[in-house]
Coordinates of C-alpha atoms in Angstrom, one line a residue:
A239 CA 4.5 -18.0 3.1
S240 CA 5.2 -21.0 0.9
S241 CA 5.0 -23.3 3.6
F242 CA 1.4 -22.2 4.6
P243 CA -1.5 -23.4 3.1
S244 CA -2.6 -20.6 0.4
G245 CA -4.4 -22.3 -2.2
G246 CA -1.9 -21.4 -4.8
L247 CA -1.5 -17.8 -3.7
R248 CA 2.4 -18.6 -3.1
A249 CA 4.7 -21.2 -5.4
T250 CA 7.1 -22.8 -3.4
F251 CA 9.8 -20.8 -4.0
E252 CA 8.4 -17.5 -2.9
A253 CA 8.6 -17.7 1.0
R254 CA 8.5 -14.3 2.1
G255 CA 5.3 -13.4 4.3
Y256 CA 4.5 -10.6 6.8
T257 CA 2.9 -10.4 10.1
A258 CA 1.5 -7.5 11.8
W259 CA 0.6 -7.6 15.8
D260 CA -3.1 -6.9 16.4
P261 CA -3.8 -4.3 19.4
T262 CA -7.6 -5.4 19.7
S263 CA -6.5 -8.6 21.0
Y264 CA -4.8 -9.1 24.2
A265 CA -1.5 -10.7 24.3
F266 CA -0.9 -13.3 26.8
I267 CA 1.6 -15.6 28.2
K268 CA 1.7 -19.5 27.5
D269 CA 4.4 -21.9 28.3
D270 CA 6.5 -19.1 29.5
T271 CA 6.1 -17.5 26.1
L272 CA 5.1 -14.2 25.2
C273 CA 2.2 -14.6 22.6
I274 CA 0.8 -11.8 20.7
P275 CA -2.2 -12.3 18.2
T276 CA -1.2 -11.7 14.7
A277 CA -2.0 -11.2 11.3
F278 CA -0.3 -12.7 8.3
C279 CA 0.1 -11.9 4.7
S280 CA 2.1 -13.0 1.7
Y281 CA 4.9 -10.7 0.1
T282 CA 2.3 -10.0 -2.7
G283 CA -0.3 -8.6 -0.2
E284 CA -2.9 -11.4 -0.4
I285 CA -4.3 -12.4 3.2
L286 CA -3.0 -16.1 4.2
D287 CA -4.8 -16.1 7.9
K288 CA -8.4 -16.0 9.0
K289 CA -7.9 -12.9 11.7
T290 CA -7.5 -10.3 8.6
P291 CA -10.6 -10.9 7.1
L292 CA -12.5 -11.0 10.4
L293 CA -11.2 -7.6 11.2
R294 CA -12.1 -6.2 7.9
S295 CA -15.7 -7.8 8.2
M296 CA -16.1 -5.9 11.7
E297 CA -14.9 -2.8 10.3
A298 CA -17.4 -3.1 7.3
I299 CA -20.6 -4.1 9.6
S300 CA -19.5 -1.1 12.3
K301 CA -19.4 1.5 9.5
E302 CA -22.7 0.5 8.0
A303 CA -24.7 0.1 11.6
C304 CA -23.4 3.6 12.8
R305 CA -24.4 5.0 9.3
V306 CA -28.0 3.3 10.0
L307 CA -28.3 4.7 13.7
A308 CA -27.1 8.0 12.7
L309 CA -30.6 8.2 11.1
F310 CA -32.2 7.7 14.2
G311 CA -30.7 10.5 15.8
K312 CA -27.7 8.2 17.8
K313 CA -24.1 9.2 17.4
V314 CA -22.1 5.8 18.0
S315 CA -18.7 5.7 17.1
R316 CA -18.4 2.0 17.0
V317 CA -20.5 -0.9 16.7
T318 CA -19.5 -4.5 17.6
T319 CA -20.2 -8.2 16.7
T320 CA -20.3 -10.0 20.0
V321 CA -19.8 -14.1 20.0
G322 CA -20.3 -16.5 22.6
P323 CA -19.2 -19.8 21.1
E324 CA -20.2 -23.0 23.1
Q325 CA -17.7 -25.8 22.6
E326 CA -18.7 -29.6 22.8
Y327 CA -15.9 -32.1 23.3
F328 CA -15.5 -35.9 24.1
L329 CA -13.1 -36.8 26.8
I330 CA -11.8 -40.6 26.7
D331 CA -9.0 -42.5 28.5
K332 CA -5.9 -42.1 26.8
E333 CA -4.5 -45.8 27.2
D334 CA -7.6 -46.8 25.3
Y335 CA -7.1 -44.1 22.5
K336 CA -3.6 -45.3 22.3
K337 CA -4.8 -48.7 20.8
R338 CA -6.8 -47.2 18.1
P339 CA -4.8 -46.1 15.2
D340 CA -8.3 -44.6 13.8
L341 CA -8.5 -41.9 16.6
I342 CA -5.0 -41.4 16.6
L343 CA -4.6 -40.9 12.7
T344 CA -8.2 -39.3 12.0
G345 CA -9.6 -38.2 14.9
R346 CA -12.7 -40.5 14.8
T347 CA -13.4 -44.4 15.2
L348 CA -13.6 -45.5 11.4
L349 CA -15.0 -49.1 13.0
G350 CA -17.2 -49.9 15.8
A351 CA -19.8 -52.1 16.6
R352 CA -22.7 -50.1 18.7
S353 CA -22.5 -50.5 22.3
P354 CA -25.2 -52.6 23.9
K355 CA -26.0 -49.1 25.6
G356 CA -25.6 -45.7 24.0
Q357 CA -27.6 -42.1 24.6
E358 CA -30.8 -44.1 24.8
L359 CA -31.4 -43.1 28.6
E360 CA -30.0 -39.8 28.6
D361 CA -28.7 -40.4 32.0
H362 CA -25.2 -39.3 30.9
Y363 CA -26.9 -35.7 30.2
F364 CA -28.7 -35.1 33.3
G365 CA -26.7 -37.3 35.5
S366 CA -23.7 -35.7 37.9
I367 CA -20.2 -34.6 36.3
R368 CA -17.8 -38.0 37.0
P369 CA -15.0 -37.0 39.4
R370 CA -12.3 -37.5 37.3
V371 CA -13.9 -35.4 34.3
K372 CA -14.8 -32.4 37.1
A373 CA -11.4 -32.6 38.3
F374 CA -10.5 -31.9 34.3
M375 CA -13.1 -29.1 34.2
A376 CA -11.7 -27.2 37.1
D377 CA -8.3 -27.4 35.9
L378 CA -9.0 -26.6 32.5
D379 CA -11.0 -23.3 34.0
E380 CA -7.7 -22.2 36.1
E381 CA -5.6 -22.6 32.9
L382 CA -8.1 -20.6 30.7
W383 CA -8.5 -17.8 32.9
K384 CA -4.4 -17.3 33.2
L385 CA -4.8 -16.5 29.4
G386 CA -7.5 -14.5 29.8
V387 CA -10.3 -16.6 28.7
N388 CA -13.3 -16.0 30.7
A389 CA -14.5 -19.5 31.0
K390 CA -18.2 -19.7 33.1
T391 CA -20.0 -22.8 32.6
E392 CA -19.5 -26.4 31.8
H393 CA -21.9 -29.7 31.7
N394 CA -22.7 -33.0 30.7
E395 CA -23.7 -33.5 27.2
V396 CA -26.2 -35.9 25.6
A397 CA -23.9 -38.3 24.7
P398 CA -21.7 -40.6 26.9
C399 CA -18.2 -38.8 27.7
Q400 CA -19.4 -35.7 25.9
H401 CA -19.2 -32.5 27.7
E402 CA -19.6 -28.8 26.6
M403 CA -17.8 -25.4 28.1
A404 CA -18.9 -22.1 27.3
P405 CA -17.4 -18.6 27.9
V406 CA -18.7 -15.2 28.6
F407 CA -19.2 -13.1 25.6
A408 CA -16.8 -11.2 23.9
T409 CA -15.8 -9.3 20.7
A410 CA -15.8 -11.5 17.5
N411 CA -12.3 -11.1 17.3
I412 CA -11.2 -11.9 20.8
A413 CA -13.8 -14.8 21.0
T414 CA -12.1 -16.0 17.8
D415 CA -8.7 -16.3 19.5
H416 CA -10.1 -17.4 22.9
N417 CA -11.7 -20.1 21.3
Q418 CA -8.4 -21.5 19.5
L419 CA -6.8 -21.0 22.6
T420 CA -9.7 -23.2 24.4
M421 CA -9.2 -26.2 21.9
E422 CA -5.5 -25.9 22.6
M423 CA -5.8 -26.1 26.1
M424 CA -8.4 -28.6 26.3
K425 CA -6.2 -31.0 25.0
K426 CA -3.0 -30.2 27.2
V427 CA -5.1 -30.3 30.2
A428 CA -6.7 -33.5 29.4
D429 CA -3.2 -35.0 28.6
R430 CA -2.6 -34.2 32.5
H431 CA -5.7 -35.9 33.5
G432 CA -5.0 -39.2 31.6
L433 CA -7.1 -38.3 29.2
V434 CA -7.5 -37.5 25.6
C435 CA -10.1 -34.6 24.1
L436 CA -11.8 -35.4 20.8
L437 CA -12.8 -32.3 18.7
H438 CA -13.8 -34.2 16.0
E439 CA -17.5 -33.6 15.2
K440 CA -18.2 -37.3 15.1
P441 CA -15.7 -39.4 16.5
F442 CA -18.4 -42.2 17.2
E443 CA -21.1 -43.5 14.9
G444 CA -24.4 -43.8 16.7
V445 CA -24.2 -41.4 19.2
N446 CA -24.5 -37.4 19.2
G447 CA -21.5 -35.6 17.4
S448 CA -20.2 -32.5 19.0
G449 CA -20.9 -29.0 17.8
K450 CA -19.6 -25.2 18.4
H451 CA -23.1 -22.9 18.9
N452 CA -22.0 -19.3 17.6
N453 CA -23.9 -16.8 19.6
W454 CA -23.7 -13.5 17.8
S455 CA -25.0 -10.3 18.6
I456 CA -24.6 -6.5 18.0
S457 CA -23.7 -4.0 20.2
T458 CA -22.9 -0.3 20.4
D459 CA -19.5 1.0 21.8
R460 CA -22.3 2.6 24.5
G461 CA -23.3 -0.7 25.4
E462 CA -26.8 -1.1 23.4
N463 CA -27.4 -4.4 21.9
L464 CA -29.1 -3.8 18.6
L465 CA -30.7 -6.9 18.8
D466 CA -32.5 -6.5 22.0
P467 CA -36.3 -6.3 21.2
G468 CA -37.3 -4.6 24.0
S469 CA -40.8 -5.2 25.7
T470 CA -42.6 -4.1 22.4
P471 CA -40.7 -5.1 19.6
M472 CA -43.7 -4.2 17.2
E473 CA -43.1 -0.4 18.0
N474 CA -39.1 -0.8 18.2
A475 CA -38.2 0.4 14.6
Q476 CA -34.7 0.3 15.2
F477 CA -34.4 -3.3 16.3
L478 CA -37.0 -4.1 13.2
L479 CA -34.8 -2.6 10.7
F480 CA -31.7 -4.9 12.2
L481 CA -33.6 -7.7 12.3
T482 CA -34.8 -7.5 9.0
A483 CA -31.3 -6.9 8.2
V484 CA -30.0 -10.4 9.4
I485 CA -32.8 -12.2 7.9
K486 CA -32.2 -10.9 4.4
A487 CA -28.8 -11.5 4.7
V488 CA -29.4 -15.0 6.0
D489 CA -31.8 -15.4 3.2
E490 CA -29.5 -13.9 0.5
Y491 CA -26.4 -15.5 1.7
Q492 CA -27.6 -18.9 3.0
D493 CA -24.8 -20.6 0.5
L494 CA -21.8 -19.0 2.5
L495 CA -23.4 -19.6 5.8
R496 CA -23.2 -23.2 4.7
I497 CA -19.8 -22.8 3.1
S498 CA -18.8 -21.4 7.0
V499 CA -19.4 -24.9 8.3
A500 CA -18.5 -27.0 5.5
S501 CA -15.5 -30.3 6.3
A502 CA -15.6 -33.8 6.1
G503 CA -16.0 -34.0 9.9
N504 CA -19.1 -31.9 10.2
D505 CA -20.9 -33.6 7.2
H506 CA -21.4 -36.4 9.4
R507 CA -23.5 -34.0 11.6
L508 CA -25.6 -32.0 9.6
G509 CA -28.9 -33.3 9.3
A510 CA -28.8 -36.1 11.7
N511 CA -30.8 -36.0 15.1
E512 CA -28.5 -34.4 17.0
A513 CA -27.6 -31.2 14.7
P514 CA -29.5 -28.6 12.6
P515 CA -30.2 -29.9 8.8
A516 CA -27.7 -28.9 6.1
I517 CA -30.5 -26.4 5.3
V518 CA -30.2 -22.9 6.4
S519 CA -33.3 -21.4 8.0
M520 CA -33.9 -18.9 10.8
Y521 CA -36.3 -19.5 13.8
V522 CA -37.6 -16.4 15.2
G523 CA -39.9 -17.7 17.9
D524 CA -44.0 -17.1 18.0
E525 CA -44.0 -13.5 19.3
L526 CA -41.5 -12.3 16.3
A527 CA -43.1 -14.5 13.7
A528 CA -46.7 -12.8 14.9
V529 CA -44.9 -9.4 14.5
I530 CA -43.2 -10.1 11.2
Q531 CA -47.0 -11.1 9.8
S532 CA -48.7 -8.2 11.1
L533 CA -45.9 -6.0 9.2
V534 CA -46.3 -7.6 6.2
E535 CA -49.9 -8.3 6.1
G536 CA -50.9 -4.9 7.4
T537 CA -52.8 -6.2 10.1
D538 CA -53.1 -5.5 13.9
Y539 CA -50.7 -7.0 16.3
K540 CA -51.8 -7.8 19.7
A541 CA -49.2 -8.7 22.1
A542 CA -49.0 -11.6 24.2
G543 CA -48.2 -10.2 27.5
H544 CA -45.9 -11.5 29.9
K545 CA -47.1 -14.6 31.5
S546 CA -45.8 -17.1 34.8
M547 CA -46.4 -20.5 35.5
D548 CA -48.1 -21.8 39.0
I549 CA -46.3 -25.6 38.9
G550 CA -48.5 -26.0 41.9
V551 CA -45.9 -26.0 44.9
T552 CA -46.5 -23.3 47.3
S553 CA -43.2 -23.5 48.6
L554 CA -41.9 -22.2 44.9
P555 CA -42.7 -18.8 42.9
H556 CA -44.5 -18.6 40.0
I557 CA -42.1 -19.0 37.1
P558 CA -41.7 -16.4 34.5
Q559 CA -42.5 -17.8 31.0
D560 CA -41.1 -16.5 27.6
N561 CA -43.2 -15.7 24.8
S562 CA -41.8 -18.2 22.5
D563 CA -40.2 -22.0 23.0
R564 CA -36.8 -23.0 21.7
N565 CA -36.4 -24.7 18.5
R566 CA -33.0 -26.8 18.9
T567 CA -33.9 -28.1 15.0
S568 CA -33.1 -24.7 13.8
P569 CA -29.5 -23.5 12.2
F570 CA -30.2 -20.0 13.3
A571 CA -32.3 -19.1 15.9
F572 CA -33.3 -16.1 17.7
T573 CA -32.7 -16.7 21.5
G574 CA -33.8 -13.1 23.3
N575 CA -31.2 -10.7 21.9
K576 CA -28.7 -12.6 19.8
F577 CA -29.1 -15.3 17.0
E578 CA -27.5 -18.8 17.9
F579 CA -26.2 -20.5 14.8
R580 CA -25.8 -23.7 15.4
M581 CA -24.3 -25.6 12.4
P582 CA -20.1 -24.8 13.1
G583 CA -18.6 -28.2 13.9
S584 CA -16.8 -28.6 17.3
S585 CA -13.3 -28.5 15.8
F586 CA -14.0 -25.0 13.7
N587 CA -12.0 -21.8 13.9
I588 CA -15.3 -19.7 13.9
A589 CA -13.6 -16.7 12.1
C590 CA -15.2 -17.8 9.0
T591 CA -18.7 -18.3 10.2
N592 CA -18.4 -14.5 11.7
V593 CA -16.8 -13.2 8.6
M594 CA -19.7 -14.3 6.8
L595 CA -22.3 -12.9 9.1
N596 CA -20.6 -10.0 9.4
T597 CA -20.3 -9.3 6.0
A598 CA -23.3 -10.3 4.7
V599 CA -25.3 -8.1 7.4
A600 CA -23.1 -5.1 6.5
D601 CA -24.2 -5.5 3.4
E602 CA -27.7 -5.1 3.9
L603 CA -27.9 -2.2 6.4
M604 CA -25.5 -0.7 3.4
Q605 CA -28.3 -1.0 1.3
F606 CA -30.6 0.1 3.7
A607 CA -28.5 3.2 4.6
D608 CA -28.1 4.2 1.1
E609 CA -32.2 4.2 0.8
L610 CA -33.2 5.8 3.7
E611 CA -30.6 8.7 3.5
K612 CA -32.1 9.6 0.2
A613 CA -35.7 9.6 1.7
D614 CA -37.8 12.6 2.2
N615 CA -39.8 11.2 4.9
F616 CA -37.5 8.9 7.2
E617 CA -40.5 7.4 8.9
A618 CA -42.5 6.3 5.8
A619 CA -39.5 5.1 3.7
L620 CA -38.5 3.6 6.7
S621 CA -42.1 1.5 7.3
T622 CA -42.0 0.7 3.7
L623 CA -38.7 -0.7 3.5
I624 CA -39.2 -2.8 6.7
R625 CA -42.5 -4.5 5.1
R626 CA -41.0 -4.9 1.7
E627 CA -38.0 -6.6 2.5
L628 CA -39.5 -8.9 5.5
A629 CA -42.1 -9.9 2.9
A630 CA -39.5 -10.7 0.0
H631 CA -37.6 -12.8 2.7
R632 CA -40.1 -15.1 4.6
R633 CA -39.2 -18.1 3.3
I634 CA -35.9 -18.3 5.3
L635 CA -38.1 -18.3 8.1
F636 CA -39.2 -21.6 9.4
N637 CA -40.5 -22.5 13.4
G638 CA -41.2 -25.9 12.6
N639 CA -39.5 -28.9 13.0
G640 CA -36.3 -29.3 11.0
Y641 CA -35.8 -33.1 11.5
S642 CA -39.4 -33.9 9.9
E643 CA -39.5 -35.7 6.6
E644 CA -41.5 -33.0 5.4
W645 CA -39.0 -30.0 5.7
P646 CA -37.0 -30.8 3.2
L647 CA -39.6 -31.0 0.7
E648 CA -40.7 -27.7 1.7
A649 CA -37.6 -25.8 1.8
A650 CA -37.5 -26.8 -1.5
R651 CA -40.8 -25.7 -2.6
R652 CA -39.4 -22.3 -0.8
G653 CA -36.4 -22.2 -3.1
L654 CA -33.9 -23.0 0.0
L655 CA -30.5 -24.6 -0.6
N656 CA -30.1 -28.0 0.8
L657 CA -26.0 -28.6 0.2
R658 CA -25.9 -31.8 1.8
S659 CA -22.1 -32.6 1.6
T660 CA -18.7 -30.1 1.9
P661 CA -18.1 -30.1 -2.0
E662 CA -21.7 -29.3 -3.1
A663 CA -21.6 -26.6 -0.5
L664 CA -17.5 -25.3 -1.6
I665 CA -18.4 -24.8 -5.4
H666 CA -20.8 -22.0 -4.5
Y667 CA -18.0 -20.2 -2.5
T668 CA -16.8 -18.1 -6.1
D669 CA -20.6 -17.4 -7.2
E670 CA -20.4 -14.4 -8.8
K671 CA -22.7 -12.6 -6.2
N672 CA -20.3 -13.6 -3.4
V673 CA -17.1 -12.2 -5.1
A674 CA -19.0 -9.2 -5.7
L675 CA -20.3 -8.9 -2.0
F676 CA -16.6 -9.7 -0.5
A677 CA -15.3 -7.2 -3.0
R678 CA -17.8 -4.0 -2.0
H679 CA -16.6 -4.3 1.5
G680 CA -12.7 -5.0 1.2
V681 CA -13.1 -8.3 3.0
Y682 CA -11.6 -10.6 0.2
T683 CA -10.4 -10.2 -3.4
R684 CA -11.6 -12.5 -6.0
T685 CA -8.1 -14.3 -5.8
E686 CA -8.2 -14.9 -2.1
I687 CA -11.6 -16.5 -2.6
Q688 CA -10.5 -18.7 -5.0
S689 CA -7.6 -19.9 -2.8
R690 CA -10.0 -20.5 0.4
Q691 CA -12.3 -22.6 -2.1
D692 CA -9.2 -24.3 -3.3
I693 CA -7.9 -24.9 0.5
N694 CA -10.9 -26.4 1.7
M695 CA -11.6 -28.6 -1.3
E696 CA -8.1 -29.7 -0.8
E697 CA -8.3 -30.3 3.0
Y698 CA -11.5 -32.2 2.4
A699 CA -10.0 -34.7 -0.1
K700 CA -7.2 -35.4 1.8
I701 CA -9.1 -36.1 4.7
I702 CA -11.2 -38.6 3.3
H703 CA -8.3 -40.2 1.5
I704 CA -6.5 -40.6 4.9
E705 CA -9.1 -42.2 6.2
A706 CA -9.6 -44.3 3.4
L707 CA -5.9 -45.7 3.8
T708 CA -6.2 -45.9 7.3
L709 CA -9.3 -48.0 7.5
I710 CA -7.4 -50.2 4.8
D711 CA -4.5 -50.7 6.7
M712 CA -6.8 -51.4 9.9
L713 CA -8.5 -54.0 8.2
G714 CA -5.5 -56.0 6.8
K715 CA -3.1 -55.8 9.7
L716 CA -5.5 -56.1 12.7
I717 CA -9.4 -56.6 11.8
V718 CA -8.8 -59.6 9.4
P719 CA -5.9 -61.7 11.4
A720 CA -8.3 -61.3 14.4
C721 CA -11.2 -62.9 12.5
A722 CA -8.8 -65.4 11.1
A723 CA -7.5 -66.6 14.5
Y724 CA -10.6 -66.8 16.1
S725 CA -12.4 -68.9 13.2
K726 CA -9.0 -71.1 13.6
Q727 CA -9.5 -71.8 17.4
L728 CA -13.2 -72.6 16.8
A729 CA -12.2 -74.9 13.9
E730 CA -9.8 -76.9 16.0
G731 CA -12.2 -77.0 18.8
V732 CA -14.8 -78.6 16.1
A733 CA -12.1 -80.8 14.9
A734 CA -11.2 -82.0 18.5
K735 CA -14.6 -82.8 19.0
A736 CA -15.1 -84.7 15.6
G737 CA -12.0 -86.4 16.4
I738 CA -13.6 -88.4 19.9
G739 CA -16.7 -88.8 18.0
V740 CA -19.0 -85.9 19.4
D741 CA -21.0 -83.8 16.7
A742 CA -20.9 -80.0 17.1
P743 CA -23.0 -78.5 14.6
A744 CA -23.5 -74.8 15.9
E745 CA -19.7 -74.5 15.9
A746 CA -19.2 -75.6 12.7
A747 CA -22.0 -73.0 11.6
Q748 CA -20.3 -70.6 13.3
V749 CA -17.0 -71.5 11.8
R750 CA -18.4 -71.3 8.1
L751 CA -20.4 -67.8 9.0
L752 CA -17.1 -66.3 10.4
T753 CA -15.2 -67.6 7.2
E754 CA -17.7 -66.4 4.8
K755 CA -17.9 -63.0 6.7
T756 CA -14.0 -62.7 6.5
A757 CA -14.0 -63.4 2.9
E758 CA -16.9 -60.6 2.3
L759 CA -14.4 -57.8 4.4
I760 CA -11.4 -59.1 2.7
E761 CA -13.4 -58.6 -1.0
R762 CA -15.0 -55.2 0.4
T763 CA -11.4 -53.9 1.5
E764 CA -10.0 -54.8 -1.9
R765 CA -12.7 -53.0 -3.1
L766 CA -12.0 -49.9 -1.4
K767 CA -8.3 -50.3 -2.2
A768 CA -9.6 -49.8 -6.2
V769 CA -11.5 -47.1 -5.5
V770 CA -9.1 -45.4 -3.6
A771 CA -6.5 -45.7 -6.6
A772 CA -8.8 -44.5 -9.0
E773 CA -9.3 -41.3 -7.5
P774 CA -9.1 -38.3 -10.3
E775 CA -6.5 -35.7 -10.8
A776 CA -8.5 -32.6 -10.8
L777 CA -8.9 -30.9 -7.6
N778 CA -13.0 -30.2 -7.4
A779 CA -13.8 -33.7 -9.3
R780 CA -11.6 -35.4 -6.5
A781 CA -13.8 -34.0 -3.6
M782 CA -16.9 -35.1 -5.0
Y783 CA -15.6 -38.6 -5.9
E784 CA -14.7 -38.7 -2.3
H785 CA -18.0 -37.8 -1.4
E786 CA -19.6 -40.0 -3.8
A787 CA -17.4 -43.0 -4.2
V788 CA -14.4 -43.7 -1.6
I789 CA -16.8 -42.8 1.6
P790 CA -19.6 -45.4 0.3
A791 CA -16.8 -47.8 0.0
M792 CA -15.8 -47.1 3.4
E793 CA -19.4 -47.7 4.7
A794 CA -19.4 -51.0 3.1
A795 CA -16.2 -52.2 4.4
R796 CA -16.7 -50.9 7.9
Q797 CA -20.2 -52.6 8.0
V798 CA -19.2 -56.1 7.5
A799 CA -16.3 -55.3 10.1
D800 CA -18.5 -54.1 12.7
E801 CA -21.0 -57.0 12.3
L802 CA -17.6 -59.4 13.0
E803 CA -16.9 -57.4 16.1
G804 CA -20.4 -58.8 17.3
R805 CA -19.2 -62.4 16.4
V806 CA -15.3 -62.4 17.6
G807 CA -14.4 -63.2 21.2
K808 CA -13.4 -60.1 22.9
E809 CA -9.9 -61.3 24.0
Y810 CA -9.5 -61.8 20.1
W811 CA -10.9 -58.3 19.0
P812 CA -7.5 -56.2 18.7
M813 CA -8.6 -53.0 20.1
P814 CA -11.2 -51.3 22.6
S815 CA -15.1 -51.4 21.8
Y816 CA -17.5 -48.6 21.6
A817 CA -18.3 -50.1 25.4
D818 CA -14.6 -49.9 26.5
L819 CA -14.1 -46.3 25.1
L820 CA -17.7 -44.9 26.3
F821 CA -18.4 -45.9 29.9
Y822 CA -15.0 -46.7 31.3
V823 CA -13.9 -43.2 31.8

């Protein structure tokens, strides 16, 4: 256990740890080995894994949801949260990958001028799947099915070489185990096809990064989806109560949801025009927004009714039209009978996100059950509770454009958090309200929360540090020598022409520019070295320093290197370009 990241829970000399088989997640055969999903704890009982808190959170939400359902006269022995994680990824050629030290060491390109063509035409998104990729997908499906992972759909994503895979829903625990297997098998199967699967959230600058949408719902052991509004949501009190619990949970614990998706890689995605902003908000659609407004304001609600579209072709049927559109900019969107949490990054273990969701919703359901169980008139108390809590937490609801310049200003006016970076988010992990939440439901102790904050802070700082050292190494050993060699070749050409009396002002100007830019790159590389050398020792301060000082110094050096890439002859540039990586698979 001392070799496992523990955030100070275990000293180096204290090595004992314990495992316990998890009977709720199926065993499987992989590489001719019996693999059994297992929990892991230390000798002193602190949990060291992600599985145990997830199972604890599932127990918590089941307990409180059963209490609530009993008030509606339903005898339910267990409630489970179900999850369907959509997995995005990139596929690039293995031989090109081997020529990129940044991809090998950090998972993303630290250098690279934009390709003349990117994703502007979206022709990859709507195009057919390339035969080489289709063969990979078919092979991946077969391997996942052997392991019991119900892989279902696959398609191109918007960026070149980007794709997505989605499984059938499973309980949160099994879905988490299966997603870990999926990521492992994606890399193994890609290797067999001469490809490399990139799961970093932002492997390429200038095109969309990769996320992992966490589709989350609540169901009883009798198969009832508790987030299904039915045909008349205004009259469905049970649905409205569970909806209110989710809204209240997301509002009160928006910091925990942001923490659950915080990483060095995901910071590149959140807030860009490809992923939700770093501000947590909820989209409920026009119909539910109107229902909530009617409840809060005490006005009559008029259902829109079901509609269909006639698209003017007699051979085609009328198309049933949903009451609400979708909102791709919303971090937490209601999509019919589930919520789609769009913020997790592609490399994430989804256990943390679902621990946060399960525990926060369990806490609200506990409060609701405590209040309603004491009521003399259940229906009157239920109506009062729903109206009161929806009114108190309407600020988290936002159906508009999360990418607009106005939204951060509006969110600030509402009092919503805008935690732009991982260090800014992680510092809230140990806020008293969060410590108390996990303690109430036996999910984490204060010590276990502190350890996770420390582990994540340290991981963030180390990742940025490794990226900075990798960039310094590439600039010094690859880029500067390439620029110098090309400048020398041009200078020799200018000198040869001058020797025979031919003036070459354009070539001479190019040599001067290359020399000046190379000198600027050397200066910025030295500046980056100095910034890295000045990293503080204290953990939280070091993580914030990486964000505020090291990353800007890396970006400054990259800016010059990418400009030089556009000026240096291709045969001199020491690694594959973005065009090579993205358009030649």
